[in-house]
Coordinates of C-alpha atoms and ligand atoms in Angstrom, one line a residue:
M874 CA 81.7 96.9 177.8
P875 CA 85.7 97.0 178.6
L876 CA 87.7 98.3 175.9
W877 CA 89.8 96.4 173.7
D878 CA 92.9 98.4 174.5
A879 CA 92.3 100.4 177.1
A880 CA 96.0 101.8 177.1
R881 CA 95.5 103.3 173.6
E882 CA 91.8 103.8 173.4
S883 CA 91.5 106.0 176.4
M884 CA 94.9 107.6 176.2
N885 CA 95.5 111.1 177.3
R886 CA 95.3 113.2 174.0
N887 CA 98.7 115.1 174.7
E888 CA 100.6 111.7 174.9
L889 CA 98.7 110.6 171.9
A890 CA 99.9 113.4 169.9
D891 CA 103.6 112.7 171.1
L892 CA 103.1 109.1 170.0
Q893 CA 101.4 110.5 166.7
L894 CA 104.2 113.0 166.1
S895 CA 107.1 110.4 166.3
R896 CA 105.3 107.9 164.4
L897 CA 104.7 110.4 161.7
Q898 CA 108.2 111.3 161.8
Q899 CA 109.3 107.9 161.2
T900 CA 106.8 107.2 158.2
V901 CA 107.9 110.4 156.7
A902 CA 111.5 109.3 156.6
R903 CA 110.6 105.8 155.5
V904 CA 108.6 106.9 152.5
Y905 CA 111.0 109.6 151.4
A906 CA 113.9 107.0 151.5
R907 CA 112.1 104.3 150.0
V908 CA 109.2 105.5 147.7
P909 CA 109.9 107.3 144.6
H910 CA 106.6 109.0 144.3
Y911 CA 106.9 110.5 147.9
H912 CA 110.4 111.6 147.5
D913 CA 109.8 113.4 144.4
A914 CA 106.6 115.0 145.3
M915 CA 108.6 116.3 148.9
E916 CA 111.4 117.5 146.8
Q917 CA 109.2 119.5 144.3
L918 CA 107.9 121.2 147.6
G919 CA 111.5 121.6 149.1
I920 CA 110.6 119.6 152.1
L921 CA 112.8 117.0 153.7
P922 CA 111.9 114.6 156.7
G923 CA 113.7 116.8 159.2
H924 CA 111.2 119.6 158.5
I925 CA 108.4 117.7 160.3
R926 CA 108.8 118.9 163.8
T927 CA 105.2 119.2 165.1
L928 CA 101.7 117.5 164.2
D929 CA 100.8 120.4 162.2
D930 CA 103.8 120.5 160.0
V931 CA 102.0 117.3 158.1
R932 CA 100.4 120.3 156.4
L933 CA 103.9 120.7 154.6
L934 CA 103.7 117.4 152.9
P935 CA 102.0 116.7 149.7
F936 CA 98.7 115.4 149.2
T937 CA 98.3 112.0 147.6
D938 CA 95.2 110.9 145.6
K939 CA 94.1 107.9 143.5
T940 CA 95.9 108.9 140.5
A941 CA 99.3 108.6 142.3
L942 CA 98.1 105.1 143.2
R943 CA 96.8 104.0 139.9
D944 CA 99.8 105.5 137.9
T945 CA 102.1 103.1 140.1
Y946 CA 100.1 100.2 139.4
P947 CA 100.7 97.3 140.9
Y948 CA 103.5 97.9 143.3
G949 CA 105.2 101.7 142.8
M950 CA 103.9 102.8 146.1
F951 CA 105.2 99.9 148.2
A952 CA 107.9 100.7 150.8
V953 CA 109.1 97.4 151.4
D954 CA 110.7 94.5 149.5
L955 CA 107.8 92.3 147.8
D956 CA 109.4 89.4 149.8
Q957 CA 108.2 91.0 153.0
V958 CA 104.6 91.5 151.5
V959 CA 102.3 88.6 152.8
R960 CA 98.9 89.5 151.5
V961 CA 97.7 91.9 148.7
H962 CA 94.4 93.2 148.5
S963 CA 92.8 95.7 145.8
S964 CA 90.5 98.5 145.9
S965 CA 86.7 98.0 144.4
G966 CA 87.0 100.7 141.6
T967 CA 84.8 99.4 138.8
T968 CA 86.9 101.3 135.8
G969 CA 90.3 100.8 134.6
K970 CA 93.3 99.1 137.0
P971 CA 92.4 98.7 140.6
I972 CA 94.6 100.0 143.1
V973 CA 96.8 97.3 144.8
V974 CA 97.7 97.8 148.5
G975 CA 100.1 95.1 150.5
Y976 CA 100.5 94.1 153.9
T977 CA 103.6 92.7 156.0
H978 CA 103.2 90.4 158.7
A979 CA 103.2 93.5 161.2
D980 CA 100.7 95.2 159.1
L981 CA 98.1 92.2 159.5
E982 CA 98.6 92.3 163.2
T983 CA 97.8 95.8 163.4
W984 CA 95.2 95.4 161.3
S985 CA 93.5 92.5 163.1
D986 CA 94.1 94.3 166.5
L987 CA 92.1 97.3 165.1
T988 CA 89.4 95.2 163.4
A989 CA 89.2 93.7 167.1
R990 CA 88.9 97.2 168.5
I991 CA 86.0 98.2 166.5
S992 CA 84.3 95.0 167.0
S993 CA 84.8 95.2 170.7
A994 CA 83.1 98.7 170.8
A995 CA 80.5 97.4 169.0
G996 CA 80.0 94.9 171.9
V997 CA 81.1 91.7 170.4
T998 CA 82.8 89.4 172.7
A999 CA 84.5 85.8 172.7
R1000 CA 80.8 84.7 173.4
D1001 CA 79.6 85.9 169.8
R1002 CA 79.0 83.8 166.6
V1003 CA 79.9 86.1 164.0
Q1004 CA 78.2 85.7 160.4
L1005 CA 80.7 87.3 157.9
A1006 CA 78.6 88.3 155.0
F1007 CA 81.0 90.5 153.2
L1008 CA 82.8 89.4 150.0
Y1009 CA 86.0 87.4 150.7
G1010 CA 88.6 88.0 148.1
M1011 CA 90.3 91.1 147.1
F1012 CA 87.8 93.3 149.0
T1013 CA 89.1 94.0 152.3
G1014 CA 86.2 93.6 154.3
G1015 CA 85.8 90.1 154.7
W1016 CA 89.5 89.4 155.7
G1017 CA 90.0 92.3 157.5
M1018 CA 86.7 91.6 159.8
H1019 CA 87.7 88.0 159.9
Y1020 CA 91.0 88.0 161.6
G1021 CA 89.7 90.9 164.0
M1022 CA 86.7 88.6 165.1
E1023 CA 89.0 85.3 165.6
K1024 CA 91.4 87.5 167.7
I1025 CA 88.7 88.7 169.9
G1026 CA 87.9 84.7 170.2
A1027 CA 84.5 84.9 168.8
M1028 CA 83.2 82.0 166.8
V1029 CA 83.6 83.1 162.9
I1030 CA 81.1 82.2 160.2
P1031 CA 82.7 83.0 157.0
A1032 CA 79.6 83.1 155.0
G1033 CA 80.8 85.3 152.3
S1034 CA 78.2 87.5 150.5
G1035 CA 75.4 86.0 148.4
N1036 CA 73.5 83.1 148.6
T1037 CA 71.1 84.9 151.1
E1038 CA 68.6 82.0 151.5
R1039 CA 71.7 79.9 153.0
Q1040 CA 72.7 83.1 154.7
I1041 CA 69.4 83.0 156.6
M1042 CA 69.4 79.2 157.6
M1043 CA 73.1 79.5 158.9
M1044 CA 71.9 82.5 160.9
R1045 CA 68.9 80.2 162.2
D1046 CA 70.9 77.1 162.7
F1047 CA 74.0 78.4 163.9
G1048 CA 72.9 80.5 166.4
T1049 CA 74.4 83.5 164.9
T1050 CA 74.6 86.6 167.4
A1051 CA 76.3 89.1 165.3
L1052 CA 76.0 90.1 161.5
V1053 CA 78.9 91.8 159.5
C1054 CA 78.2 93.0 155.9
T1055 CA 77.1 96.3 154.1
P1056 CA 74.0 97.9 155.5
S1057 CA 72.3 97.3 152.2
Y1058 CA 73.0 93.6 152.3
A1059 CA 71.5 93.6 156.0
L1060 CA 68.3 95.1 154.7
Y1061 CA 68.3 92.6 151.8
I1062 CA 68.8 89.7 154.3
A1063 CA 65.8 91.2 156.4
E1064 CA 63.7 91.3 153.1
V1065 CA 64.6 87.4 152.1
A1066 CA 63.9 86.4 155.8
E1067 CA 60.7 87.8 155.6
G1068 CA 59.7 86.2 152.5
M1069 CA 60.9 83.0 153.9
G1070 CA 58.7 83.5 157.0
V1071 CA 61.9 83.7 159.2
D1072 CA 61.3 86.2 162.0
L1073 CA 65.2 87.4 162.6
A1074 CA 64.0 89.6 165.6
H1075 CA 63.4 86.3 167.5
L1076 CA 66.4 84.8 166.6
P1077 CA 69.7 85.2 169.0
L1078 CA 71.1 87.9 166.4
R1079 CA 71.7 91.1 168.6
V1080 CA 74.1 93.0 166.9
G1081 CA 75.5 94.1 163.4
L1082 CA 78.5 95.8 162.2
F1083 CA 77.9 97.5 159.0
G1084 CA 80.2 99.5 156.7
G1085 CA 81.7 99.9 153.3
E1086 CA 78.8 102.3 152.4
P1087 CA 76.9 104.7 154.0
T1088 CA 74.0 103.7 156.4
G1089 CA 72.0 107.0 156.0
G1090 CA 68.5 108.1 155.8
K1091 CA 66.3 105.3 157.5
L1092 CA 68.5 102.7 156.6
R1093 CA 70.1 102.2 160.2
D1094 CA 66.2 102.5 161.9
E1095 CA 64.8 99.7 159.4
I1096 CA 67.8 97.5 159.8
E1097 CA 67.3 97.8 163.7
A1098 CA 63.8 97.3 163.7
R1099 CA 63.8 94.6 160.9
L1100 CA 66.7 92.5 162.3
G1101 CA 65.9 93.2 166.1
I1102 CA 69.6 94.4 166.6
L1103 CA 71.8 97.1 167.6
A1104 CA 73.4 98.3 164.3
T1105 CA 76.6 99.9 164.4
D1106 CA 78.7 101.6 161.8
N1107 CA 82.3 101.4 160.8
Y1108 CA 84.6 103.0 158.3
G1109 CA 87.8 102.2 156.5
L1110 CA 89.0 102.2 152.6
S1111 CA 91.5 99.8 151.2
E1112 CA 94.2 102.5 150.3
V1113 CA 94.7 103.2 154.0
M1114 CA 94.0 99.7 155.5
G1115 CA 90.5 98.5 154.9
P1116 CA 87.8 98.2 157.9
G1117 CA 89.2 99.0 161.4
V1118 CA 89.9 102.8 160.7
A1119 CA 86.9 104.0 162.6
G1120 CA 83.9 102.5 164.4
E1121 CA 81.0 103.2 166.5
C1122 CA 80.8 102.2 170.3
E1123 CA 77.6 101.1 171.7
H1124 CA 76.5 104.5 172.1
Q1125 CA 76.4 105.1 168.4
C1126 CA 77.6 108.6 168.4
G1127 CA 80.1 109.0 165.9
L1128 CA 83.1 106.5 164.8
H1129 CA 86.0 106.3 167.1
M1130 CA 89.1 106.9 165.0
A1131 CA 92.1 104.9 165.2
E1132 CA 94.3 107.9 165.9
D1133 CA 97.5 106.1 167.2
H1134 CA 97.8 104.4 163.8
F1135 CA 96.6 107.2 161.6
L1136 CA 96.6 111.0 161.4
F1137 CA 93.3 112.4 160.4
E1138 CA 92.7 115.9 159.1
V1139 CA 89.5 117.5 157.6
V1140 CA 90.2 119.8 155.0
D1141 CA 88.1 122.1 152.7
P1142 CA 87.9 119.9 149.2
E1143 CA 88.6 123.2 147.3
S1144 CA 91.3 124.8 148.9
G1145 CA 92.7 121.8 151.0
L1146 CA 93.1 124.0 154.0
P1147 CA 92.0 122.7 157.3
V1148 CA 88.5 123.4 158.6
P1149 CA 87.7 124.0 162.5
E1150 CA 86.7 120.9 164.4
G1151 CA 83.1 120.3 163.9
T1152 CA 83.0 121.8 160.4
E1153 CA 82.1 119.3 157.4
G1154 CA 85.2 118.6 155.0
E1155 CA 87.0 115.9 153.4
L1156 CA 88.9 113.5 155.5
V1157 CA 92.7 113.2 154.7
V1158 CA 94.7 110.2 156.2
T1159 CA 98.3 109.6 156.8
T1160 CA 99.2 106.2 157.8
L1161 CA 101.4 106.4 160.9
T1162 CA 102.6 102.5 161.3
K1163 CA 102.0 100.9 157.8
E1164 CA 105.0 99.2 156.7
A1165 CA 104.2 97.7 153.3
F1166 CA 101.9 100.4 152.0
P1167 CA 102.1 103.7 153.8
V1168 CA 100.5 107.1 152.5
L1169 CA 101.1 110.5 153.0
R1170 CA 97.8 112.7 153.1
Y1171 CA 95.3 110.4 151.3
R1172 CA 92.5 112.4 149.9
T1173 CA 89.6 110.0 150.7
H1174 CA 87.1 112.1 149.2
D1175 CA 84.7 111.4 151.8
L1176 CA 82.9 114.1 153.9
T1177 CA 82.7 114.0 157.4
T1178 CA 83.1 116.1 160.6
I1179 CA 85.5 115.5 163.5
D1180 CA 84.7 115.7 167.4
T1181 CA 87.6 115.4 170.0
S1182 CA 85.4 115.4 173.1
V1183 CA 85.6 112.5 175.3
C1184 CA 82.7 109.9 174.7
E1185 CA 80.4 108.2 177.4
C1186 CA 81.8 105.1 176.8
G1187 CA 85.3 106.7 178.2
R1188 CA 87.3 106.5 174.7
T1189 CA 89.2 109.6 174.3
L1190 CA 89.9 108.5 170.5
A1191 CA 88.2 111.3 168.4
R1192 CA 84.9 110.5 166.6
M1193 CA 84.1 111.1 163.0
S1194 CA 80.5 111.7 162.0
K1195 CA 79.0 109.2 159.8
V1196 CA 80.2 109.7 156.1
R1197 CA 77.0 110.3 154.2
Q1198 CA 78.6 111.1 151.0
R1199 CA 81.8 111.5 148.9
I1200 CA 82.8 114.6 147.0
D1201 CA 82.5 112.4 143.8
D1202 CA 79.1 111.4 144.3
M1203 CA 78.0 114.8 143.6
L1204 CA 76.3 115.1 140.4
I1205 CA 75.7 117.9 138.2
I1206 CA 72.2 118.1 136.8
R1207 CA 71.1 121.2 134.8
G1208 CA 73.9 122.8 136.4
V1209 CA 72.6 122.3 140.0
N1210 CA 74.7 120.1 142.3
V1211 CA 72.8 117.2 143.6
F1212 CA 74.1 114.6 146.2
P1213 CA 72.2 111.2 146.1
S1214 CA 72.1 111.6 150.0
Q1215 CA 69.7 114.6 149.6
I1216 CA 67.3 112.1 148.0
E1217 CA 67.8 109.9 150.6
D1218 CA 66.9 112.5 153.4
V1219 CA 63.7 113.7 151.6
L1220 CA 62.5 110.0 151.2
A1221 CA 63.3 109.2 155.1
G1222 CA 60.8 112.0 155.8
I1223 CA 57.9 110.6 153.7
E1224 CA 55.7 107.9 155.4
G1225 CA 55.0 104.9 152.8
T1226 CA 58.4 104.9 150.8
A1227 CA 61.2 102.3 151.3
P1228 CA 64.9 103.3 152.0
H1229 CA 65.3 102.0 148.0
F1230 CA 65.3 104.5 145.4
L1231 CA 67.4 105.0 142.0
M1232 CA 68.5 108.3 140.1
V1233 CA 68.2 107.7 136.5
L1234 CA 69.8 110.4 134.4
D1235 CA 69.5 110.8 130.8
R1236 CA 70.1 113.6 128.2
Q1237 CA 67.3 114.8 126.1
G1238 CA 68.7 117.1 123.4
A1239 CA 70.8 119.4 125.6
M1240 CA 68.9 118.9 128.4
D1241 CA 69.8 116.6 131.4
D1242 CA 66.5 114.7 132.6
L1243 CA 66.4 113.0 136.1
E1244 CA 63.9 110.5 136.9
V1245 CA 63.8 109.1 140.5
R1246 CA 62.3 105.8 141.2
V1247 CA 61.3 105.3 144.5
E1248 CA 60.0 102.1 146.0
V1249 CA 56.9 102.4 148.1
A1250 CA 55.4 100.3 150.7
E1251 CA 52.7 97.9 149.7
E1252 CA 49.9 99.6 151.2
I1253 CA 50.4 102.7 148.9
F1254 CA 51.4 100.5 146.0
S1255 CA 48.1 98.8 146.1
D1256 CA 46.1 102.1 146.8
V1257 CA 43.8 103.4 144.5
M1258 CA 45.1 105.4 141.1
A1259 CA 43.9 108.9 142.3
D1260 CA 45.9 108.5 145.5
M1261 CA 49.0 107.4 143.7
V1262 CA 49.1 110.4 141.6
A1263 CA 48.7 112.6 144.6
F1264 CA 51.4 110.9 146.5
T1265 CA 53.8 111.2 143.4
D1266 CA 53.1 114.9 143.2
M1267 CA 53.9 115.0 146.7
V1268 CA 57.1 113.3 146.6
A1269 CA 58.3 115.4 143.4
S1270 CA 57.4 118.8 145.2
R1271 CA 59.4 117.6 148.4
L1272 CA 62.5 116.7 146.1
H1273 CA 61.9 120.0 144.1
S1274 CA 62.2 122.1 147.2
V1275 CA 65.3 120.3 148.6
L1276 CA 67.3 120.0 145.4
G1277 CA 66.1 123.1 143.4
L1278 CA 65.3 121.0 140.2
R1279 CA 62.4 119.2 139.0
A1280 CA 62.7 115.4 138.8
R1281 CA 60.1 112.9 137.4
V1282 CA 59.1 110.8 140.3
K1283 CA 58.2 107.1 139.3
L1284 CA 56.7 105.0 142.1
V1285 CA 57.7 101.4 141.6
E1286 CA 56.6 98.2 143.2
P1287 CA 58.0 97.1 146.4
G1288 CA 61.1 94.9 146.1
S1289 CA 61.4 95.9 142.2
I1290 CA 64.8 98.0 142.7
E1291 CA 67.8 95.7 142.1
R1292 CA 69.5 94.8 145.7
S1293 CA 72.9 94.2 146.4
T1294 CA 74.9 91.9 148.4
G1295 CA 77.5 94.3 148.6
K1296 CA 77.9 97.9 147.9
T1297 CA 74.4 99.6 146.3
R1298 CA 74.6 101.8 143.3
R1299 CA 72.1 104.8 143.7
V1300 CA 72.7 106.4 140.1
L1301 CA 72.3 105.2 136.8
D1302 CA 74.0 107.9 134.8
R1303 CA 73.1 107.3 130.8
R1304 CA 74.2 110.8 129.8
N1305 CA 77.4 110.0 128.2
L1306 CA 76.6 106.8 126.8
Ligands
DLL1091 O1 84.9 99.6 151.8 C1 86.6 98.9 153.5 C2 85.6 98.5 154.5 C3 85.0 97.4 154.3 C4 85.1 99.4 155.4 C5 84.1 97.2 155.1 C6 84.2 98.9 156.6 C7 83.6 97.6 156.3 P1 86.6 100.3 150.0 O2 86.2 99.3 148.9 O3 88.3 100.8 149.4 O4 87.2 99.8 151.1 O5 85.9 101.6 149.7 C8 86.3 102.6 150.5 O6 83.9 103.2 151.0 O7 86.5 105.8 150.8 C9 83.9 105.4 151.6 O8 83.5 106.1 150.5 C10 83.0 104.2 151.7 N1 82.8 103.7 152.9 C11 83.3 102.8 153.6 N2 83.0 102.3 154.9 C12 81.9 103.4 154.8 C13 81.0 103.8 156.1 C14 86.0 99.4 151.9 N3 80.8 103.1 157.2 C15 85.0 103.6 150.5 N4 80.2 104.9 155.7 C16 85.4 104.7 151.4 C17 79.9 105.3 154.5 C18 81.8 104.0 153.7 N5 80.8 105.2 153.6

């Protein structure tokens, strides 16, 4: 499969570093001059734009976190006059004010080029019919992928998310070959199709681009098997652009990062210091070309590792490993740190469980109580009672050995855990209600 932008995607890494440095210097100079938050934060550290002489000097710059973006709501972090902004989006935060991000014409051009890049990497071409089942609206997923797909010349079906039976009808009638949505929604589409008696594996559908949330545990395998497609993962976040930041090629061995437009660091979340290549840490992103909404050293809270070796596809752009969890996903239950992805991993190793589960946290007196509701396959659920008890005990003991904590396991009927047409929530924390 030819590269969308071979000159950049297979660039010599020394030349890439030169390009990154000159773009970093320009970005730092611009935000210092135009964004009071960055000016003040740099001044406090005694840093001037002229101090950035090598790429490693990025570490002299202040980190940026969500709080700064919230405190400057709505436009305080913009680096251009609002007249130059042609689009805004906002983050999918569920509480408080959202984070508003803006794009100039040039930013939209870059964005569509980068979503075209990841889509090509996944194997999409002008011959594809792409059903876009992300929410269109303030979420960056729908519009971001839309323009990239059009740029490739694919036929875009802007279905939006929801109305799942109609999605399946369109998939069948329009001859959809590529599906774009969250991985949870892809699986939900498969379930609804099965209920409708539509065999997706026999439709022209051949590739999926999934992002916005982790495709962990058994999810990718299930999606590939049930939809009969190659399922690729792509990553991004509104604060730095949206989708297009990184995406897998057909080899599915890590997500190629758009290093010509972003400078990526992986740091120890506690100390903020860089970790060696291959060690997991928090991804930190500095934009190198954004005009309207540049960010310096944005703490994503996403955990990943980076690999700079050349991929089989010929791309020299570094690859990040799939993001399985965020730092703020971590729950403290009876003093023990627990990530939902640990439960996902345990269930992935147990035949007869579906990738659907929900952690329900309550407080009984001073004690935290964790119930894990696990959906099981039809054959397990309809089995005789005695086997259900044994199965529950087995799941509970596996969870105990991995989490180091006892959880009550409740096996629930297939299809009973709420499905999502966007990002799935795996935790219901009622402890502070
Ligand atoms: O989810 C942007 C996006 C849309 C990416 C569509 C890919 C496809 P936000 O709503 O700002 O933006 O959420 C960003 O979602 O920090 C991660 O925690 C998570 N996330 C996004 N993509 C992935 C992925 C969009 N492929 C937050 N794997 C990020 C794991 C992901 N987590």
